[in-house]
């Protein structure tokens, strides 16, 4: 079997209130896959089940140590999923609003790359 890349999609996600890097990361992944259809998985690669796809996710986000991996990967509907998280993204000065449970004035921005691989004989 040879592993072949089928598609790479990029996305961005923001948590304006709450200062949750997991929220920003999950939104970045959702943004990356939001407008995709992958008929090539069946028509070109010949997979019989979308869970046979290998889906590798890379996310760069402030406070990567706070990421809850399962929540980020839950955005993906199919595939054998892995997540790599690294320091990155951006922190932008916002405005803390007490009624939204803000911890501080930070808005967190995450970026993501979602790569789909298939194993071809």
JSON list of C-alpha atoms in Angstrom, two decimals:
[
{"chain": "A", "resi": 1, "resn": "UNK", "atom": "CA", "xyz": [0.00, 0.00, 0.00]},
{"chain": "A", "resi": 2, "resn": "UNK", "atom": "CA", "xyz": [1.12, 3.51, -0.77]},
{"chain": "A", "resi": 3, "resn": "UNK", "atom": "CA", "xyz": [-0.23, 6.49, 1.13]},
{"chain": "A", "resi": 4, "resn": "UNK", "atom": "CA", "xyz": [-1.27, 9.34, -1.20]},
{"chain": "A", "resi": 5, "resn": "UNK", "atom": "CA", "xyz": [-2.48, 12.83, -0.36]},
{"chain": "A", "resi": 6, "resn": "UNK", "atom": "CA", "xyz": [-5.90, 13.55, -1.80]},
{"chain": "A", "resi": 7, "resn": "UNK", "atom": "CA", "xyz": [-6.66, 17.04, -0.53]},
{"chain": "A", "resi": 8, "resn": "UNK", "atom": "CA", "xyz": [-5.35, 19.76, 1.80]},
{"chain": "A", "resi": 9, "resn": "UNK", "atom": "CA", "xyz": [-7.73, 22.39, 3.13]},
{"chain": "A", "resi": 10, "resn": "UNK", "atom": "CA", "xyz": [-6.92, 25.38, 5.33]},
{"chain": "A", "resi": 11, "resn": "UNK", "atom": "CA", "xyz": [-9.12, 27.27, 7.76]},
{"chain": "A", "resi": 12, "resn": "UNK", "atom": "CA", "xyz": [-9.22, 29.92, 10.44]},
{"chain": "A", "resi": 13, "resn": "UNK", "atom": "CA", "xyz": [-11.24, 30.07, 13.65]},
{"chain": "A", "resi": 14, "resn": "UNK", "atom": "CA", "xyz": [-11.73, 32.69, 16.33]},
{"chain": "A", "resi": 15, "resn": "UNK", "atom": "CA", "xyz": [-12.94, 32.65, 19.92]},
{"chain": "A", "resi": 16, "resn": "UNK", "atom": "CA", "xyz": [-13.85, 36.27, 20.58]},
{"chain": "A", "resi": 17, "resn": "UNK", "atom": "CA", "xyz": [-15.23, 35.65, 24.06]},
{"chain": "A", "resi": 18, "resn": "UNK", "atom": "CA", "xyz": [-14.31, 32.96, 26.54]},
{"chain": "A", "resi": 19, "resn": "UNK", "atom": "CA", "xyz": [-10.61, 32.65, 25.69]},
{"chain": "A", "resi": 20, "resn": "UNK", "atom": "CA", "xyz": [-10.90, 28.97, 24.79]},
{"chain": "A", "resi": 21, "resn": "UNK", "atom": "CA", "xyz": [-8.19, 27.77, 22.38]},
{"chain": "A", "resi": 22, "resn": "UNK", "atom": "CA", "xyz": [-10.18, 24.57, 21.77]},
{"chain": "A", "resi": 23, "resn": "UNK", "atom": "CA", "xyz": [-13.13, 26.62, 20.49]},
{"chain": "A", "resi": 24, "resn": "UNK", "atom": "CA", "xyz": [-10.88, 28.59, 18.13]},
{"chain": "A", "resi": 25, "resn": "UNK", "atom": "CA", "xyz": [-9.17, 25.39, 16.92]},
{"chain": "A", "resi": 26, "resn": "UNK", "atom": "CA", "xyz": [-12.45, 23.54, 16.32]},
{"chain": "A", "resi": 27, "resn": "UNK", "atom": "CA", "xyz": [-13.79, 26.53, 14.38]},
{"chain": "A", "resi": 28, "resn": "UNK", "atom": "CA", "xyz": [-10.62, 26.57, 12.25]},
{"chain": "A", "resi": 29, "resn": "UNK", "atom": "CA", "xyz": [-11.05, 22.89, 11.39]},
{"chain": "A", "resi": 30, "resn": "UNK", "atom": "CA", "xyz": [-14.76, 23.39, 10.66]},
{"chain": "A", "resi": 31, "resn": "UNK", "atom": "CA", "xyz": [-13.87, 26.34, 8.41]},
{"chain": "A", "resi": 32, "resn": "UNK", "atom": "CA", "xyz": [-11.32, 24.20, 6.55]},
{"chain": "A", "resi": 33, "resn": "UNK", "atom": "CA", "xyz": [-13.84, 21.49, 5.69]},
{"chain": "A", "resi": 34, "resn": "UNK", "atom": "CA", "xyz": [-17.00, 23.60, 5.44]},
{"chain": "A", "resi": 35, "resn": "UNK", "atom": "CA", "xyz": [-17.33, 23.64, 1.66]},
{"chain": "A", "resi": 36, "resn": "UNK", "atom": "CA", "xyz": [-15.87, 20.30, 0.63]},
{"chain": "A", "resi": 37, "resn": "UNK", "atom": "CA", "xyz": [-17.23, 17.27, -1.12]},
{"chain": "A", "resi": 38, "resn": "UNK", "atom": "CA", "xyz": [-14.83, 14.40, -1.65]},
{"chain": "A", "resi": 39, "resn": "UNK", "atom": "CA", "xyz": [-16.24, 12.23, -4.47]},
{"chain": "A", "resi": 40, "resn": "UNK", "atom": "CA", "xyz": [-12.67, 11.33, -5.37]},
{"chain": "A", "resi": 41, "resn": "UNK", "atom": "CA", "xyz": [-12.51, 9.19, -2.25]},
{"chain": "A", "resi": 42, "resn": "UNK", "atom": "CA", "xyz": [-14.90, 6.77, -3.96]},
{"chain": "A", "resi": 43, "resn": "UNK", "atom": "CA", "xyz": [-14.50, 7.55, -7.66]},
{"chain": "A", "resi": 44, "resn": "UNK", "atom": "CA", "xyz": [-10.72, 7.85, -7.86]},
{"chain": "A", "resi": 45, "resn": "UNK", "atom": "CA", "xyz": [-9.32, 6.20, -4.74]},
{"chain": "A", "resi": 46, "resn": "UNK", "atom": "CA", "xyz": [-11.96, 3.48, -4.66]},
{"chain": "A", "resi": 47, "resn": "UNK", "atom": "CA", "xyz": [-12.63, 3.53, -0.93]},
{"chain": "A", "resi": 48, "resn": "UNK", "atom": "CA", "xyz": [-15.77, 1.71, 0.11]},
{"chain": "A", "resi": 49, "resn": "UNK", "atom": "CA", "xyz": [-16.08, 3.50, 3.47]},
{"chain": "A", "resi": 50, "resn": "UNK", "atom": "CA", "xyz": [-15.20, 7.14, 4.27]},
{"chain": "A", "resi": 51, "resn": "UNK", "atom": "CA", "xyz": [-13.74, 6.01, 7.59]},
{"chain": "A", "resi": 52, "resn": "UNK", "atom": "CA", "xyz": [-10.88, 4.45, 5.60]},
{"chain": "A", "resi": 53, "resn": "UNK", "atom": "CA", "xyz": [-9.57, 7.96, 4.86]},
{"chain": "A", "resi": 54, "resn": "UNK", "atom": "CA", "xyz": [-6.60, 9.08, 6.92]},
{"chain": "A", "resi": 55, "resn": "UNK", "atom": "CA", "xyz": [-7.22, 12.63, 8.14]},
{"chain": "A", "resi": 56, "resn": "UNK", "atom": "CA", "xyz": [-4.29, 14.52, 9.62]},
{"chain": "A", "resi": 57, "resn": "UNK", "atom": "CA", "xyz": [-5.07, 17.86, 11.26]},
{"chain": "A", "resi": 58, "resn": "UNK", "atom": "CA", "xyz": [-2.49, 20.50, 12.16]},
{"chain": "A", "resi": 59, "resn": "UNK", "atom": "CA", "xyz": [-3.58, 23.43, 14.29]},
{"chain": "A", "resi": 60, "resn": "UNK", "atom": "CA", "xyz": [-1.57, 26.46, 15.38]},
{"chain": "A", "resi": 61, "resn": "UNK", "atom": "CA", "xyz": [-3.18, 28.26, 18.29]},
{"chain": "A", "resi": 62, "resn": "UNK", "atom": "CA", "xyz": [-2.28, 30.35, 21.32]},
{"chain": "A", "resi": 63, "resn": "UNK", "atom": "CA", "xyz": [-2.03, 28.24, 24.49]},
{"chain": "A", "resi": 64, "resn": "UNK", "atom": "CA", "xyz": [-1.72, 24.88, 22.66]},
{"chain": "A", "resi": 65, "resn": "UNK", "atom": "CA", "xyz": [-1.34, 23.03, 25.96]},
{"chain": "A", "resi": 66, "resn": "UNK", "atom": "CA", "xyz": [-5.00, 23.81, 26.71]},
{"chain": "A", "resi": 67, "resn": "UNK", "atom": "CA", "xyz": [-6.39, 22.07, 23.61]},
{"chain": "A", "resi": 68, "resn": "UNK", "atom": "CA", "xyz": [-8.91, 19.32, 24.20]},
{"chain": "A", "resi": 69, "resn": "UNK", "atom": "CA", "xyz": [-8.03, 16.99, 21.32]},
{"chain": "A", "resi": 70, "resn": "UNK", "atom": "CA", "xyz": [-11.26, 14.99, 21.19]},
{"chain": "A", "resi": 71, "resn": "UNK", "atom": "CA", "xyz": [-13.37, 18.14, 20.81]},
{"chain": "A", "resi": 72, "resn": "UNK", "atom": "CA", "xyz": [-11.31, 19.39, 17.87]},
{"chain": "A", "resi": 73, "resn": "UNK", "atom": "CA", "xyz": [-11.34, 16.02, 16.09]},
{"chain": "A", "resi": 74, "resn": "UNK", "atom": "CA", "xyz": [-15.09, 15.62, 16.69]},
{"chain": "A", "resi": 75, "resn": "UNK", "atom": "CA", "xyz": [-15.63, 18.30, 14.02]},
{"chain": "A", "resi": 76, "resn": "UNK", "atom": "CA", "xyz": [-14.53, 15.78, 11.38]},
{"chain": "A", "resi": 77, "resn": "UNK", "atom": "CA", "xyz": [-17.35, 13.43, 10.38]},
{"chain": "A", "resi": 78, "resn": "UNK", "atom": "CA", "xyz": [-15.19, 10.61, 8.97]},
{"chain": "A", "resi": 79, "resn": "UNK", "atom": "CA", "xyz": [-11.74, 9.12, 8.84]},
{"chain": "A", "resi": 80, "resn": "UNK", "atom": "CA", "xyz": [-8.91, 7.84, 10.96]},
{"chain": "A", "resi": 81, "resn": "UNK", "atom": "CA", "xyz": [-8.06, 11.15, 12.60]},
{"chain": "A", "resi": 82, "resn": "UNK", "atom": "CA", "xyz": [-4.93, 12.55, 14.19]},
{"chain": "A", "resi": 83, "resn": "UNK", "atom": "CA", "xyz": [-4.21, 16.01, 15.58]},
{"chain": "A", "resi": 84, "resn": "UNK", "atom": "CA", "xyz": [-0.94, 17.90, 15.85]},
{"chain": "A", "resi": 85, "resn": "UNK", "atom": "CA", "xyz": [-1.11, 21.12, 17.85]},
{"chain": "A", "resi": 86, "resn": "UNK", "atom": "CA", "xyz": [1.56, 23.79, 17.89]},
{"chain": "A", "resi": 87, "resn": "UNK", "atom": "CA", "xyz": [2.10, 27.25, 19.26]},
{"chain": "A", "resi": 88, "resn": "UNK", "atom": "CA", "xyz": [0.87, 29.86, 16.82]},
{"chain": "A", "resi": 89, "resn": "UNK", "atom": "CA", "xyz": [-2.22, 31.67, 15.70]},
{"chain": "A", "resi": 90, "resn": "UNK", "atom": "CA", "xyz": [-2.74, 35.10, 17.12]},
{"chain": "A", "resi": 91, "resn": "UNK", "atom": "CA", "xyz": [-3.96, 36.93, 20.18]},
{"chain": "A", "resi": 92, "resn": "UNK", "atom": "CA", "xyz": [-5.84, 40.15, 19.45]},
{"chain": "A", "resi": 93, "resn": "UNK", "atom": "CA", "xyz": [-6.84, 42.73, 22.04]},
{"chain": "A", "resi": 94, "resn": "UNK", "atom": "CA", "xyz": [-10.62, 42.71, 22.37]},
{"chain": "A", "resi": 95, "resn": "UNK", "atom": "CA", "xyz": [-12.99, 43.79, 25.08]},
{"chain": "A", "resi": 96, "resn": "UNK", "atom": "CA", "xyz": [-13.87, 41.64, 28.10]},
{"chain": "A", "resi": 97, "resn": "UNK", "atom": "CA", "xyz": [-17.62, 41.39, 28.69]},
{"chain": "A", "resi": 98, "resn": "UNK", "atom": "CA", "xyz": [-18.50, 40.02, 32.10]},
{"chain": "A", "resi": 99, "resn": "UNK", "atom": "CA", "xyz": [-21.87, 38.61, 31.02]},
{"chain": "A", "resi": 100, "resn": "UNK", "atom": "CA", "xyz": [-20.07, 36.46, 28.42]},
{"chain": "A", "resi": 101, "resn": "UNK", "atom": "CA", "xyz": [-17.76, 35.03, 31.09]},
{"chain": "A", "resi": 102, "resn": "UNK", "atom": "CA", "xyz": [-14.64, 36.56, 29.57]},
{"chain": "A", "resi": 103, "resn": "UNK", "atom": "CA", "xyz": [-11.50, 35.94, 31.59]},
{"chain": "A", "resi": 104, "resn": "UNK", "atom": "CA", "xyz": [-9.65, 38.84, 29.94]},
{"chain": "A", "resi": 105, "resn": "UNK", "atom": "CA", "xyz": [-9.61, 41.02, 26.80]},
{"chain": "A", "resi": 106, "resn": "UNK", "atom": "CA", "xyz": [-8.01, 38.40, 24.52]},
{"chain": "A", "resi": 107, "resn": "UNK", "atom": "CA", "xyz": [-9.53, 37.15, 21.27]},
{"chain": "A", "resi": 108, "resn": "UNK", "atom": "CA", "xyz": [-7.86, 33.90, 20.17]},
{"chain": "A", "resi": 109, "resn": "UNK", "atom": "CA", "xyz": [-7.27, 33.09, 16.51]},
{"chain": "A", "resi": 110, "resn": "UNK", "atom": "CA", "xyz": [-6.31, 29.61, 15.32]},
{"chain": "A", "resi": 111, "resn": "UNK", "atom": "CA", "xyz": [-5.29, 28.34, 11.90]},
{"chain": "A", "resi": 112, "resn": "UNK", "atom": "CA", "xyz": [-5.69, 24.76, 10.70]},
{"chain": "A", "resi": 113, "resn": "UNK", "atom": "CA", "xyz": [-4.62, 22.54, 7.84]},
{"chain": "A", "resi": 114, "resn": "UNK", "atom": "CA", "xyz": [-6.61, 19.36, 7.22]},
{"chain": "A", "resi": 115, "resn": "UNK", "atom": "CA", "xyz": [-4.94, 16.79, 4.97]},
{"chain": "A", "resi": 116, "resn": "UNK", "atom": "CA", "xyz": [-6.77, 13.73, 3.67]},
{"chain": "A", "resi": 117, "resn": "UNK", "atom": "CA", "xyz": [-4.72, 10.70, 2.65]},
{"chain": "A", "resi": 118, "resn": "UNK", "atom": "CA", "xyz": [-5.79, 7.41, 1.14]},
{"chain": "A", "resi": 119, "resn": "UNK", "atom": "CA", "xyz": [-3.95, 4.11, 0.95]},
{"chain": "A", "resi": 120, "resn": "UNK", "atom": "CA", "xyz": [-3.71, 2.94, -2.67]},
{"chain": "A", "resi": 121, "resn": "UNK", "atom": "CA", "xyz": [-2.64, -0.53, -3.71]}
]
